Amino acid sequence: MSDLSDMSASEISLAIASRALSVTEVVESTLARVEISEPHLNAFAHIDPDGALRSARSVQRRLDAGEDVGLLAGVPTVMKDLYNTYPGWPATFGGALLKGTFVASDRSLYPQRMEAAGAIMVGATNSPALGFRGTCDNAVFGATRNPFSLDRNSGGSSGGSAALVAAGVLPIADGTDGGGSIRIPSAWSGTFGFQPTFGRVPMVIRPNAFAATAPFVYEGPITRTVADAALALDALSGRDRRDPFSLRERVAWSAALEGKIAGKRIGFTSDFGIFSVDRRIVAAVESSLRAFEEQGAIIVPLDVELSHPLRELSDLWSRMISAGNLATVTAFGEFGLDMRPQLPEPVTRWMEVAAAAGPASLHADQTMRTAVLDDIEGIFDSVDLIASPTVGALPVLNRADGETVGPSEIEGRAVDPLIGWCLTFLTNFTGHPAASLPGGLIEGLPFGIQLIAPRFEDDLLMSACARFEEAAPWRGMYRHIEPTLR
C-alpha cells in the first residue's frame, strides 16, 4: 500500500498494462488509503467504494479480453463537488445544499472523459459553498485539512482534491478554477495544478452555455507530477459542441513534456505591483527560479503595476462571479431547493450586489477587465512567460465553524480574505493558461510558484513546468506529510 501511494498515474497505468498490478488491487489499495486518511483530511463530500470496485472489475475484464480501455485504464480519480455530477451521487455544490437533498442523474464532463479513458471514479471532493473563497471550508462538511499540517487549511476551492493528491491517496484529481481554485490549493497543499487556456477543456453548462466567461472558469488536473497532468489533459481536452467556446485544436500534451526552454525569457514579478506577499514566500520563489536558469531560461525582473488597485480588482472578481452564483441559487430555488440557509454571509452579500447591477455597471466591469487583459498582454511584449508567487500567504489555521477564510493582513497591509491574497484571479479575467508548481516548504508548509503563458501556448507552459520539475524535483517533499496519513 505504501508503494502504491508513491506511484504516479503514469506508473500505475504501466504496471496495470504489464500485469504487474490488477485494477482491483489498485482500487482496493486506494480505498484502504481513503479509510486511513479521511478521518484526518476531511477531503470528501461523497465516497462510492462499491461503485469504484464495480468499475475496477469491469475495466479489468475488458483488459483481460484484450480491449484498448484507454490511456488511464485503472487509474483512480475523483471529481470536485462543485457543478460536477455523477449518476446516483449526491451533489451539494460545496455544501450549498445539505447532503442528499439533490441526487444527480447525469454525468458531467470530467467523469465522462476520465471514464472514457479508463479511469475509476472514487468519489467527490470538498469545496467551499459555490466555490466563493480561496479556502476549503463550508457549513455542511467543515474544513479540509492540509496534509502537511492538519490544523491548517488545504486551500480552495479545489481543496479536497489537492489534499488527496498530496497525501498520496490517489494520483489525479479534478480541479475547477474560477479565481485560482486549481492553483491556490496546489500552492498550499504542495501539488502541481494546471489551468489551461480557456476553451482547451470544455465547460458544458446548462441552462446558460455562456456562463463560464464572466469570469473565465476552467477545469484542469491536480497531480503530483507534470507528466500526470499531461496524461489527464490528453483525456480531458478537445472539442465539445455543447460548449460554444471549446477549442478544436488539440495540444500534444505528452510531446510538450520534452520541450526545451533554453533562451526563453521568464519575467518575474513578486506582486504585479499591487499584491501583498509574505516576504518569506518572495525570497523562496526568487531562489526557486534558479531551476529555470539551469534549463537555459533567462530570468527577467519585471517592474510592473497593474492599472487598477488590488481592492478594485478583487471586488470586480466578487461581483462578476456572484452573478453566476445568483443564477445557480435562483434556479435551484425554483425547484424547491433553497441554498441560502447554508451560504456564508459574503456569498449572499455579493449576490445582492450582483442582483442590483445595471447595464452601466456591467459595462464598467468589463472595461476594467479589459484593462487587466491589456496589462498582462503588455508584459508579454517583452517576455515569453511570467513567474510570480501563486499566493501571498502560507496556509491559515482552520476554524471549527465552517468559516475559514484567508488572511486579512499580509506584511502589515489589509487584504480581502476571500480572494485578495491570491495572485491567481488575474487569468480568470484574461483567459491565459497558468500553473502552480510546488516550490518546497517554508517552516514545514508548502508554497507555490505561478507560471503564466500567452493564450493558446499551453505547450510552452507544459514544457516549462516539466523542465522545472526536472531541475528541482519535488516528490521527496511528500515524505513530510503528517505521519497519521501514511
GROMACS .gro file of C-alpha atoms in nm:
model
  486
    1MET     CA    1   0.000   0.000   0.000
    2SER     CA    2   0.287   0.235   0.080
    3ASP     CA    3   0.444   0.167  -0.260
    4LEU     CA    4   0.117   0.239  -0.441
    5SER     CA    5   0.072   0.569  -0.258
    6ASP     CA    6   0.403   0.685  -0.404
    7MET     CA    7   0.318   0.582  -0.760
    8SER     CA    8   0.218   0.832  -1.024
    9ALA     CA    9  -0.072   0.774  -1.260
   10SER     CA   10   0.179   0.706  -1.537
   11GLU     CA   11   0.347   0.439  -1.325
   12ILE     CA   12   0.015   0.282  -1.223
   13SER     CA   13  -0.106   0.263  -1.583
   14LEU     CA   14   0.220   0.097  -1.692
   15ALA     CA   15   0.202  -0.151  -1.405
   16ILE     CA   16  -0.156  -0.242  -1.498
   17ALA     CA   17  -0.068  -0.274  -1.867
   18SER     CA   18   0.222  -0.507  -1.784
   19ARG     CA   19   0.001  -0.710  -1.546
   20ALA     CA   20   0.228  -0.625  -1.252
   21LEU     CA   21  -0.086  -0.489  -1.085
   22SER     CA   22  -0.454  -0.554  -1.139
   23VAL     CA   23  -0.709  -0.274  -1.149
   24THR     CA   24  -0.883  -0.426  -0.849
   25GLU     CA   25  -0.560  -0.426  -0.648
   26VAL     CA   26  -0.507  -0.059  -0.728
   27VAL     CA   27  -0.860   0.042  -0.631
   28GLU     CA   28  -0.863  -0.169  -0.316
   29SER     CA   29  -0.537  -0.005  -0.212
   30THR     CA   30  -0.683   0.339  -0.285
   31LEU     CA   31  -0.991   0.267  -0.076
   32ALA     CA   32  -0.771   0.146   0.210
   33ARG     CA   33  -0.583   0.477   0.199
   34VAL     CA   34  -0.914   0.662   0.192
   35GLU     CA   35  -1.017   0.482   0.510
   36ILE     CA   36  -0.690   0.576   0.681
   37SER     CA   37  -0.671   0.936   0.565
   38GLU     CA   38  -1.028   1.064   0.554
   39PRO     CA   39  -1.080   1.099   0.932
   40HIS     CA   40  -0.778   1.330   0.931
   41LEU     CA   41  -0.815   1.515   0.599
   42ASN     CA   42  -1.193   1.557   0.565
   43ALA     CA   43  -1.140   1.579   0.190
   44PHE     CA   44  -1.451   1.405   0.057
   45ALA     CA   45  -1.810   1.516   0.012
   46HIS     CA   46  -1.903   1.168  -0.113
   47ILE     CA   47  -1.727   0.831  -0.140
   48ASP     CA   48  -1.852   0.542  -0.353
   49PRO     CA   49  -1.637   0.236  -0.269
   50ASP     CA   50  -1.885  -0.015  -0.414
   51GLY     CA   51  -1.913   0.174  -0.741
   52ALA     CA   52  -1.535   0.208  -0.765
   53LEU     CA   53  -1.487  -0.166  -0.716
   54ARG     CA   54  -1.756  -0.246  -0.974
   55SER     CA   55  -1.583  -0.018  -1.222
   56ALA     CA   56  -1.247  -0.174  -1.141
   57ARG     CA   57  -1.376  -0.524  -1.211
   58SER     CA   58  -1.536  -0.406  -1.535
   59VAL     CA   59  -1.216  -0.239  -1.657
   60GLN     CA   60  -1.013  -0.545  -1.563
   61ARG     CA   61  -1.246  -0.774  -1.760
   62ARG     CA   62  -1.209  -0.550  -2.064
   63LEU     CA   63  -0.831  -0.551  -2.032
   64ASP     CA   64  -0.826  -0.929  -1.994
   65ALA     CA   65  -1.030  -0.953  -2.316
   66GLY     CA   66  -0.761  -0.755  -2.498
   67GLU     CA   67  -0.961  -0.435  -2.530
   68ASP     CA   68  -0.787  -0.097  -2.550
   69VAL     CA   69  -0.959   0.061  -2.250
   70GLY     CA   70  -0.775   0.395  -2.262
   71LEU     CA   71  -0.463   0.575  -2.151
   72LEU     CA   72  -0.583   0.594  -1.788
   73ALA     CA   73  -0.701   0.235  -1.758
   74GLY     CA   74  -0.739   0.154  -1.389
   75VAL     CA   75  -0.614   0.488  -1.254
   76PRO     CA   76  -0.829   0.610  -0.961
   77THR     CA   77  -0.953   0.968  -0.961
   78VAL     CA   78  -1.210   1.197  -0.800
   79MET     CA   79  -1.427   1.484  -0.918
   80LYS     CA   80  -1.494   1.806  -0.730
   81ASP     CA   81  -1.831   1.858  -0.560
   82LEU     CA   82  -1.896   2.188  -0.737
   83TYR     CA   83  -2.104   2.181  -1.057
   84ASN     CA   84  -1.988   1.826  -1.130
   85THR     CA   85  -2.245   1.547  -1.128
   86TYR     CA   86  -2.242   1.168  -1.137
   87PRO     CA   87  -2.546   0.936  -1.160
   88GLY     CA   88  -2.673   0.839  -0.816
   89TRP     CA   89  -2.429   1.060  -0.626
   90PRO     CA   90  -2.547   1.348  -0.408
   91ALA     CA   91  -2.428   1.692  -0.520
   92THR     CA   92  -2.405   1.977  -0.272
   93PHE     CA   93  -2.218   2.245  -0.473
   94GLY     CA   94  -1.966   2.286  -0.196
   95GLY     CA   95  -2.209   2.247   0.091
   96ALA     CA   96  -2.460   2.491  -0.058
   97LEU     CA   97  -2.715   2.208  -0.031
   98LEU     CA   98  -2.749   1.959   0.251
   99LYS     CA   99  -2.617   1.618   0.150
  100GLY     CA  100  -2.887   1.403  -0.006
  101THR     CA  101  -3.110   1.697  -0.097
  102PHE     CA  102  -3.014   1.670  -0.462
  103VAL     CA  103  -2.905   1.345  -0.629
  104ALA     CA  104  -2.768   1.367  -0.981
  105SER     CA  105  -2.896   1.164  -1.274
  106ASP     CA  106  -2.641   1.275  -1.533
  107ARG     CA  107  -2.264   1.260  -1.573
  108SER     CA  108  -2.068   1.586  -1.612
  109LEU     CA  109  -1.771   1.622  -1.845
  110TYR     CA  110  -1.490   1.532  -1.602
  111PRO     CA  111  -1.621   1.184  -1.515
  112GLN     CA  112  -1.739   1.138  -1.875
  113ARG     CA  113  -1.398   1.189  -2.026
  114MET     CA  114  -1.193   1.032  -1.748
  115GLU     CA  115  -1.404   0.715  -1.750
  116ALA     CA  116  -1.385   0.707  -2.130
  117ALA     CA  117  -1.006   0.696  -2.083
  118GLY     CA  118  -1.040   0.405  -1.837
  119ALA     CA  119  -1.010   0.592  -1.506
  120ILE     CA  120  -1.203   0.481  -1.196
  121MET     CA  121  -1.423   0.735  -1.018
  122VAL     CA  122  -1.392   0.704  -0.639
  123GLY     CA  123  -1.595   0.999  -0.513
  124ALA     CA  124  -1.646   1.376  -0.499
  125THR     CA  125  -1.428   1.618  -0.305
  126ASN     CA  126  -1.494   1.902  -0.064
  127SER     CA  127  -1.519   2.266  -0.171
  128PRO     CA  128  -1.644   2.592  -0.019
  129ALA     CA  129  -2.004   2.688  -0.091
  130LEU     CA  130  -2.033   2.775  -0.462
  131GLY     CA  131  -1.653   2.798  -0.472
  132PHE     CA  132  -1.662   3.152  -0.336
  133ARG     CA  133  -1.335   3.178  -0.144
  134GLY     CA  134  -0.973   3.071  -0.166
  135THR     CA  135  -1.002   2.829   0.124
  136CYS     CA  136  -1.179   2.494   0.155
  137ASP     CA  137  -1.446   2.500   0.424
  138ASN     CA  138  -1.825   2.503   0.446
  139ALA     CA  139  -2.105   2.469   0.697
  140VAL     CA  140  -2.210   2.120   0.583
  141PHE     CA  141  -1.880   1.926   0.572
  142GLY     CA  142  -1.637   2.155   0.751
  143ALA     CA  143  -1.278   2.235   0.662
  144THR     CA  144  -1.043   2.019   0.458
  145ARG     CA  145  -0.711   1.983   0.639
  146ASN     CA  146  -0.367   2.035   0.497
  147PRO     CA  147  -0.167   1.710   0.465
  148PHE     CA  148   0.149   1.888   0.582
  149SER     CA  149  -0.016   2.036   0.892
  150LEU     CA  150  -0.359   1.908   0.988
  151ASP     CA  151  -0.454   2.220   1.182
  152ARG     CA  152  -0.424   2.427   0.864
  153ASN     CA  153  -0.633   2.462   0.551
  154SER     CA  154  -0.568   2.287   0.222
  155GLY     CA  155  -0.658   2.591   0.010
  156GLY     CA  156  -0.958   2.627  -0.215
  157SER     CA  157  -1.173   2.594  -0.377
  158SER     CA  158  -1.048   2.255  -0.504
  159GLY     CA  159  -0.907   2.181  -0.160
  160GLY     CA  160  -1.037   1.828  -0.116
  161SER     CA  161  -0.881   1.729  -0.447
  162ALA     CA  162  -0.541   1.881  -0.367
  163ALA     CA  163  -0.530   1.728  -0.018
  164LEU     CA  164  -0.597   1.377  -0.151
  165VAL     CA  165  -0.328   1.404  -0.417
  166ALA     CA  166  -0.070   1.550  -0.179
  167ALA     CA  167  -0.142   1.276   0.076
  168GLY     CA  168  -0.086   1.006  -0.188
  169VAL     CA  169  -0.441   0.875  -0.168
  170LEU     CA  170  -0.472   0.890  -0.548
  171PRO     CA  171  -0.262   1.044  -0.826
  172ILE     CA  172  -0.504   1.263  -1.024
  173ALA     CA  173  -0.792   1.479  -0.904
  174ASP     CA  174  -1.032   1.723  -1.064
  175GLY     CA  175  -0.997   2.095  -1.015
  176THR     CA  176  -1.215   2.378  -1.137
  177ASP     CA  177  -1.086   2.733  -1.135
  178GLY     CA  178  -1.296   3.048  -1.129
  179GLY     CA  179  -1.042   3.260  -0.940
  180GLY     CA  180  -0.744   3.032  -0.890
  181SER     CA  181  -0.912   2.723  -0.750
  182ILE     CA  182  -0.675   2.479  -0.920
  183ARG     CA  183  -0.366   2.678  -0.833
  184ILE     CA  184  -0.440   2.805  -0.480
  185PRO     CA  185  -0.485   2.460  -0.318
  186SER     CA  186  -0.193   2.331  -0.523
  187ALA     CA  187   0.026   2.601  -0.368
  188TRP     CA  188  -0.093   2.532  -0.014
  189SER     CA  189  -0.102   2.152  -0.039
  190GLY     CA  190   0.219   2.107  -0.238
  191THR     CA  191   0.074   1.969  -0.562
  192PHE     CA  192   0.104   2.058  -0.930
  193GLY     CA  193  -0.202   2.232  -1.072
  194PHE     CA  194  -0.250   2.316  -1.440
  195GLN     CA  195  -0.515   2.566  -1.555
  196PRO     CA  196  -0.528   2.551  -1.937
  197THR     CA  197  -0.622   2.825  -2.182
  198PHE     CA  198  -0.993   2.898  -2.167
  199GLY     CA  199  -1.171   2.661  -2.405
  200ARG     CA  200  -0.899   2.396  -2.403
  201VAL     CA  201  -1.103   2.177  -2.166
  202PRO     CA  202  -1.474   2.227  -2.241
  203MET     CA  203  -1.711   2.368  -1.980
  204VAL     CA  204  -2.053   2.223  -2.057
  205ILE     CA  205  -2.303   2.434  -1.862
  206ARG     CA  206  -2.681   2.450  -1.883
  207PRO     CA  207  -2.920   2.626  -1.899
  208ASN     CA  208  -2.672   2.908  -1.978
  209ALA     CA  209  -2.397   2.774  -2.205
  210PHE     CA  210  -2.215   3.108  -2.182
  211ALA     CA  211  -2.192   3.123  -1.802
  212ALA     CA  212  -1.823   3.030  -1.775
  213THR     CA  213  -1.698   3.355  -1.929
  214ALA     CA  214  -1.758   3.610  -1.654
  215PRO     CA  215  -1.504   3.547  -1.517
  216PHE     CA  216  -1.347   3.263  -1.713
  217VAL     CA  217  -1.398   2.930  -1.535
  218TYR     CA  218  -1.159   2.647  -1.617
  219GLU     CA  219  -1.129   2.276  -1.546
  220GLY     CA  220  -0.795   2.102  -1.513
  221PRO     CA  221  -0.594   1.841  -1.324
  222ILE     CA  222  -0.426   1.844  -0.984
  223THR     CA  223  -0.141   1.593  -0.966
  224ARG     CA  224   0.192   1.515  -0.803
  225THR     CA  225   0.384   1.517  -1.134
  226VAL     CA  226   0.380   1.720  -1.453
  227ALA     CA  227   0.358   1.403  -1.664
  228ASP     CA  228   0.037   1.301  -1.485
  229ALA     CA  229  -0.118   1.639  -1.564
  230ALA     CA  230  -0.032   1.588  -1.932
  231LEU     CA  231  -0.187   1.242  -1.918
  232ALA     CA  232  -0.509   1.381  -1.766
  233LEU     CA  233  -0.525   1.665  -2.020
  234ASP     CA  234  -0.489   1.414  -2.304
  235ALA     CA  235  -0.818   1.271  -2.175
  236LEU     CA  236  -0.993   1.596  -2.081
  237SER     CA  237  -0.915   1.838  -2.363
  238GLY     CA  238  -1.073   1.854  -2.707
  239ARG     CA  239  -1.378   2.000  -2.873
  240ASP     CA  240  -1.728   1.953  -2.734
  241ARG     CA  241  -2.003   2.109  -2.945
  242ARG     CA  242  -2.210   2.176  -2.634
  243ASP     CA  243  -1.952   2.438  -2.528
  244PRO     CA  244  -1.953   2.731  -2.773
  245PHE     CA  245  -1.601   2.829  -2.663
  246SER     CA  246  -1.431   2.488  -2.674
  247LEU     CA  247  -1.126   2.477  -2.899
  248ARG     CA  248  -1.092   2.237  -3.189
  249GLU     CA  249  -0.710   2.245  -3.196
  250ARG     CA  250  -0.556   1.981  -2.972
  251VAL     CA  251  -0.230   2.015  -2.780
  252ALA     CA  252   0.025   1.734  -2.794
  253TRP     CA  253   0.047   1.730  -2.415
  254SER     CA  254   0.283   1.434  -2.377
  255ALA     CA  255   0.514   1.567  -2.651
  256ALA     CA  256   0.524   1.902  -2.470
  257LEU     CA  257   0.689   1.726  -2.175
  258GLU     CA  258   1.006   1.707  -2.385
  259GLY     CA  259   1.005   2.073  -2.495
  260LYS     CA  260   1.306   2.290  -2.414
  261ILE     CA  261   1.306   2.640  -2.268
  262ALA     CA  262   1.667   2.742  -2.338
  263GLY     CA  263   1.668   3.107  -2.438
  264LYS     CA  264   1.312   3.170  -2.319
  265ARG     CA  265   1.265   3.490  -2.123
  266ILE     CA  266   1.076   3.439  -1.796
  267GLY     CA  267   0.966   3.762  -1.636
  268PHE     CA  268   0.947   3.759  -1.258
  269THR     CA  269   0.718   3.980  -1.053
  270SER     CA  270   0.677   3.930  -0.681
  271ASP     CA  271   0.346   4.115  -0.664
  272PHE     CA  272   0.227   4.258  -1.002
  273GLY     CA  273   0.278   4.592  -0.829
  274ILE     CA  274  -0.040   4.561  -0.623
  275PHE     CA  275  -0.044   4.239  -0.414
  276SER     CA  276   0.089   4.194  -0.062
  277VAL     CA  277   0.311   3.886  -0.037
  278ASP     CA  278   0.479   3.733   0.268
  279ARG     CA  279   0.848   3.821   0.235
  280ARG     CA  280   0.944   3.459   0.309
  281ILE     CA  281   0.746   3.347   0.003
  282VAL     CA  282   0.903   3.614  -0.216
  283ALA     CA  283   1.254   3.505  -0.115
  284ALA     CA  284   1.174   3.135  -0.164
  285VAL     CA  285   1.018   3.189  -0.508
  286GLU     CA  286   1.310   3.404  -0.622
  287SER     CA  287   1.551   3.131  -0.512
  288SER     CA  288   1.347   2.862  -0.689
  289LEU     CA  289   1.373   3.044  -1.022
  290ARG     CA  290   1.732   2.922  -1.050
  291ALA     CA  291   1.585   2.591  -1.168
  292PHE     CA  292   1.466   2.764  -1.486
  293GLU     CA  293   1.810   2.917  -1.535
  294GLU     CA  294   1.965   2.572  -1.507
  295GLN     CA  295   1.749   2.477  -1.806
  296GLY     CA  296   1.879   2.771  -2.008
  297ALA     CA  297   1.596   3.020  -1.949
  298ILE     CA  298   1.666   3.386  -1.881
  299ILE     CA  299   1.506   3.539  -1.572
  300VAL     CA  300   1.396   3.898  -1.634
  301PRO     CA  301   1.298   4.113  -1.333
  302LEU     CA  302   0.970   4.289  -1.408
  303ASP     CA  303   0.876   4.634  -1.289
  304VAL     CA  304   0.500   4.626  -1.337
  305GLU     CA  305   0.199   4.780  -1.174
  306LEU     CA  306  -0.148   4.689  -1.288
  307SER     CA  307  -0.373   4.974  -1.392
  308HIS     CA  308  -0.621   4.921  -1.106
  309PRO     CA  309  -0.553   4.875  -0.733
  310LEU     CA  310  -0.596   4.536  -0.572
  311ARG     CA  311  -0.919   4.610  -0.386
  312GLU     CA  312  -1.091   4.729  -0.703
  313LEU     CA  313  -0.987   4.408  -0.882
  314SER     CA  314  -1.082   4.172  -0.600
  315ASP     CA  315  -1.421   4.344  -0.577
  316LEU     CA  316  -1.458   4.313  -0.954
  317TRP     CA  317  -1.397   3.940  -0.929
  318SER     CA  318  -1.650   3.908  -0.646
  319ARG     CA  319  -1.917   4.095  -0.843
  320MET     CA  320  -1.864   3.901  -1.164
  321ILE     CA  321  -1.863   3.551  -1.018
  322SER     CA  322  -2.158   3.631  -0.795
  323ALA     CA  323  -2.383   3.682  -1.096
  324GLY     CA  324  -2.335   3.313  -1.177
  325ASN     CA  325  -2.385   3.217  -0.814
  326LEU     CA  326  -2.709   3.412  -0.806
  327ALA     CA  327  -2.831   3.229  -1.116
  328THR     CA  328  -2.748   2.892  -0.956
  329VAL     CA  329  -2.926   2.974  -0.630
  330THR     CA  330  -3.230   3.109  -0.818
  331ALA     CA  331  -3.254   2.804  -1.043
  332PHE     CA  332  -3.246   2.558  -0.754
  333GLY     CA  333  -3.495   2.771  -0.563
  334GLU     CA  334  -3.741   2.733  -0.849
  335PHE     CA  335  -3.728   2.357  -0.789
  336GLY     CA  336  -3.788   2.399  -0.416
  337LEU     CA  337  -3.422   2.359  -0.313
  338ASP     CA  338  -3.314   2.656  -0.102
  339MET     CA  339  -2.939   2.704  -0.082
  340ARG     CA  340  -2.946   3.026   0.116
  341PRO     CA  341  -2.952   2.879   0.469
  342GLN     CA  342  -2.618   2.709   0.403
  343LEU     CA  343  -2.448   3.005   0.235
  344PRO     CA  344  -2.192   3.220   0.421
  345GLU     CA  345  -2.272   3.588   0.459
  346PRO     CA  346  -2.017   3.705   0.197
  347VAL     CA  347  -2.179   3.484  -0.067
  348THR     CA  348  -2.527   3.627  -0.011
  349ARG     CA  349  -2.395   3.983   0.023
  350TRP     CA  350  -2.214   3.971  -0.310
  351MET     CA  351  -2.515   3.807  -0.477
  352GLU     CA  352  -2.719   4.109  -0.368
  353VAL     CA  353  -2.458   4.334  -0.526
  354ALA     CA  354  -2.477   4.132  -0.848
  355ALA     CA  355  -2.857   4.145  -0.848
  356ALA     CA  356  -2.851   4.525  -0.825
  357ALA     CA  357  -2.606   4.572  -1.112
  358GLY     CA  358  -2.743   4.759  -1.412
  359PRO     CA  359  -2.613   4.784  -1.770
  360ALA     CA  360  -2.381   5.076  -1.694
  361SER     CA  361  -2.208   4.895  -1.406
  362LEU     CA  362  -2.178   4.573  -1.607
  363HIS     CA  363  -2.015   4.770  -1.889
  364ALA     CA  364  -1.777   4.936  -1.641
  365ASP     CA  365  -1.679   4.596  -1.502
  366GLN     CA  366  -1.595   4.460  -1.845
  367THR     CA  367  -1.396   4.776  -1.917
  368MET     CA  368  -1.190   4.721  -1.602
  369ARG     CA  369  -1.143   4.358  -1.701
  370THR     CA  370  -1.018   4.471  -2.041
  371ALA     CA  371  -0.756   4.686  -1.869
  372VAL     CA  372  -0.626   4.374  -1.692
  373LEU     CA  373  -0.606   4.192  -2.025
  374ASP     CA  374  -0.409   4.482  -2.173
  375ASP     CA  375  -0.179   4.486  -1.869
  376ILE     CA  376  -0.094   4.117  -1.899
  377GLU     CA  377  -0.057   4.129  -2.277
  378GLY     CA  378   0.175   4.426  -2.234
  379ILE     CA  379   0.404   4.218  -2.014
  380PHE     CA  380   0.421   3.953  -2.286
  381ASP     CA  381   0.560   4.214  -2.526
  382SER     CA  382   0.899   4.159  -2.359
  383VAL     CA  383   0.892   3.808  -2.209
  384ASP     CA  384   0.778   3.456  -2.304
  385LEU     CA  385   0.641   3.355  -1.961
  386ILE     CA  386   0.550   3.529  -1.636
  387ALA     CA  387   0.651   3.387  -1.296
  388SER     CA  388   0.515   3.500  -0.959
  389PRO     CA  389   0.418   3.359  -0.622
  390THR     CA  390   0.090   3.169  -0.653
  391VAL     CA  391  -0.049   3.315  -0.332
  392GLY     CA  392   0.071   3.577  -0.088
  393ALA     CA  393   0.045   3.381   0.236
  394LEU     CA  394   0.120   3.042   0.386
  395PRO     CA  395  -0.173   2.812   0.483
  396VAL     CA  396  -0.400   2.954   0.751
  397LEU     CA  397  -0.534   2.777   1.059
  398ASN     CA  398  -0.875   2.613   1.019
  399ARG     CA  399  -1.181   2.730   1.206
  400ALA     CA  400  -1.439   2.499   1.357
  401ASP     CA  401  -1.748   2.688   1.233
  402GLY     CA  402  -1.719   2.638   0.855
  403GLU     CA  403  -1.598   2.996   0.807
  404THR     CA  404  -1.225   2.956   0.740
  405VAL     CA  405  -1.104   3.234   0.511
  406GLY     CA  406  -0.765   3.358   0.403
  407PRO     CA  407  -0.553   3.620   0.579
  408SER     CA  408  -0.695   3.970   0.626
  409GLU     CA  409  -0.348   4.123   0.653
  410ILE     CA  410  -0.012   4.046   0.490
  411GLU     CA  411   0.309   4.235   0.570
  412GLY     CA  412   0.109   4.499   0.755
  413ARG     CA  413  -0.133   4.566   0.467
  414ALA     CA  414  -0.504   4.483   0.474
  415VAL     CA  415  -0.624   4.235   0.209
  416ASP     CA  416  -0.960   4.087   0.117
  417PRO     CA  417  -0.963   3.749   0.298
  418LEU     CA  418  -1.181   3.592   0.028
  419ILE     CA  419  -0.950   3.633  -0.275
  420GLY     CA  420  -0.722   3.935  -0.225
  421TRP     CA  421  -0.423   3.726  -0.117
  422CYS     CA  422  -0.434   3.516  -0.435
  423LEU     CA  423  -0.225   3.627  -0.734
  424THR     CA  424  -0.427   3.384  -0.944
  425PHE     CA  425  -0.756   3.552  -1.031
  426LEU     CA  426  -0.598   3.776  -1.295
  427THR     CA  427  -0.601   3.493  -1.552
  428ASN     CA  428  -0.969   3.437  -1.479
  429PHE     CA  429  -1.023   3.783  -1.627
  430THR     CA  430  -0.796   3.721  -1.927
  431GLY     CA  431  -0.806   3.355  -2.038
  432HIS     CA  432  -0.430   3.293  -2.018
  433PRO     CA  433  -0.306   2.945  -1.921
  434ALA     CA  434  -0.131   2.919  -1.584
  435ALA     CA  435   0.011   2.658  -1.349
  436SER     CA  436   0.124   2.633  -0.989
  437LEU     CA  437   0.449   2.446  -0.929
  438PRO     CA  438   0.549   2.315  -0.586
  439GLY     CA  439   0.842   2.524  -0.468
  440GLY     CA  440   0.917   2.336  -0.147
  441LEU     CA  441   0.847   2.407   0.218
  442ILE     CA  442   0.873   2.716   0.437
  443GLU     CA  443   0.876   2.621   0.804
  444GLY     CA  444   0.714   2.291   0.707
  445LEU     CA  445   0.439   2.445   0.492
  446PRO     CA  446   0.419   2.434   0.110
  447PHE     CA  447   0.440   2.734  -0.121
  448GLY     CA  448   0.378   2.759  -0.494
  449ILE     CA  449   0.530   2.926  -0.798
  450GLN     CA  450   0.278   3.052  -1.052
  451LEU     CA  451   0.374   3.040  -1.419
  452ILE     CA  452   0.160   3.216  -1.682
  453ALA     CA  453   0.191   3.174  -2.059
  454PRO     CA  454   0.044   3.363  -2.354
  455ARG     CA  455  -0.301   3.247  -2.458
  456PHE     CA  456  -0.304   2.922  -2.654
  457GLU     CA  457   0.062   2.849  -2.572
  458ASP     CA  458  -0.025   2.567  -2.333
  459ASP     CA  459   0.250   2.352  -2.481
  460LEU     CA  460   0.513   2.611  -2.385
  461LEU     CA  461   0.370   2.625  -2.033
  462MET     CA  462   0.374   2.246  -2.001
  463SER     CA  463   0.732   2.232  -2.130
  464ALA     CA  464   0.847   2.495  -1.882
  465CYS     CA  465   0.680   2.310  -1.594
  466ALA     CA  466   0.843   1.982  -1.700
  467ARG     CA  467   1.186   2.145  -1.719
  468PHE     CA  468   1.137   2.298  -1.373
  469GLU     CA  469   1.043   1.960  -1.228
  470GLU     CA  470   1.349   1.807  -1.395
  471ALA     CA  471   1.581   2.066  -1.238
  472ALA     CA  472   1.405   2.091  -0.900
  473PRO     CA  473   1.216   1.762  -0.838
  474TRP     CA  474   0.970   1.784  -0.551
  475ARG     CA  475   0.849   1.427  -0.494
  476GLY     CA  476   1.072   1.397  -0.188
  477MET     CA  477   0.869   1.673  -0.027
  478TYR     CA  478   0.583   1.428   0.032
  479ARG     CA  479   0.790   1.248   0.295
  480HIS     CA  480   0.698   1.542   0.519
  481ILE     CA  481   0.320   1.493   0.519
  482GLU     CA  482   0.163   1.419   0.855
  483PRO     CA  483   0.261   1.066   0.976
  484THR     CA  484  -0.102   0.977   1.050
  485LEU     CA  485  -0.176   0.990   0.675
  486ARG     CA  486   0.074   0.721   0.581
   0.00000   0.00000   0.00000
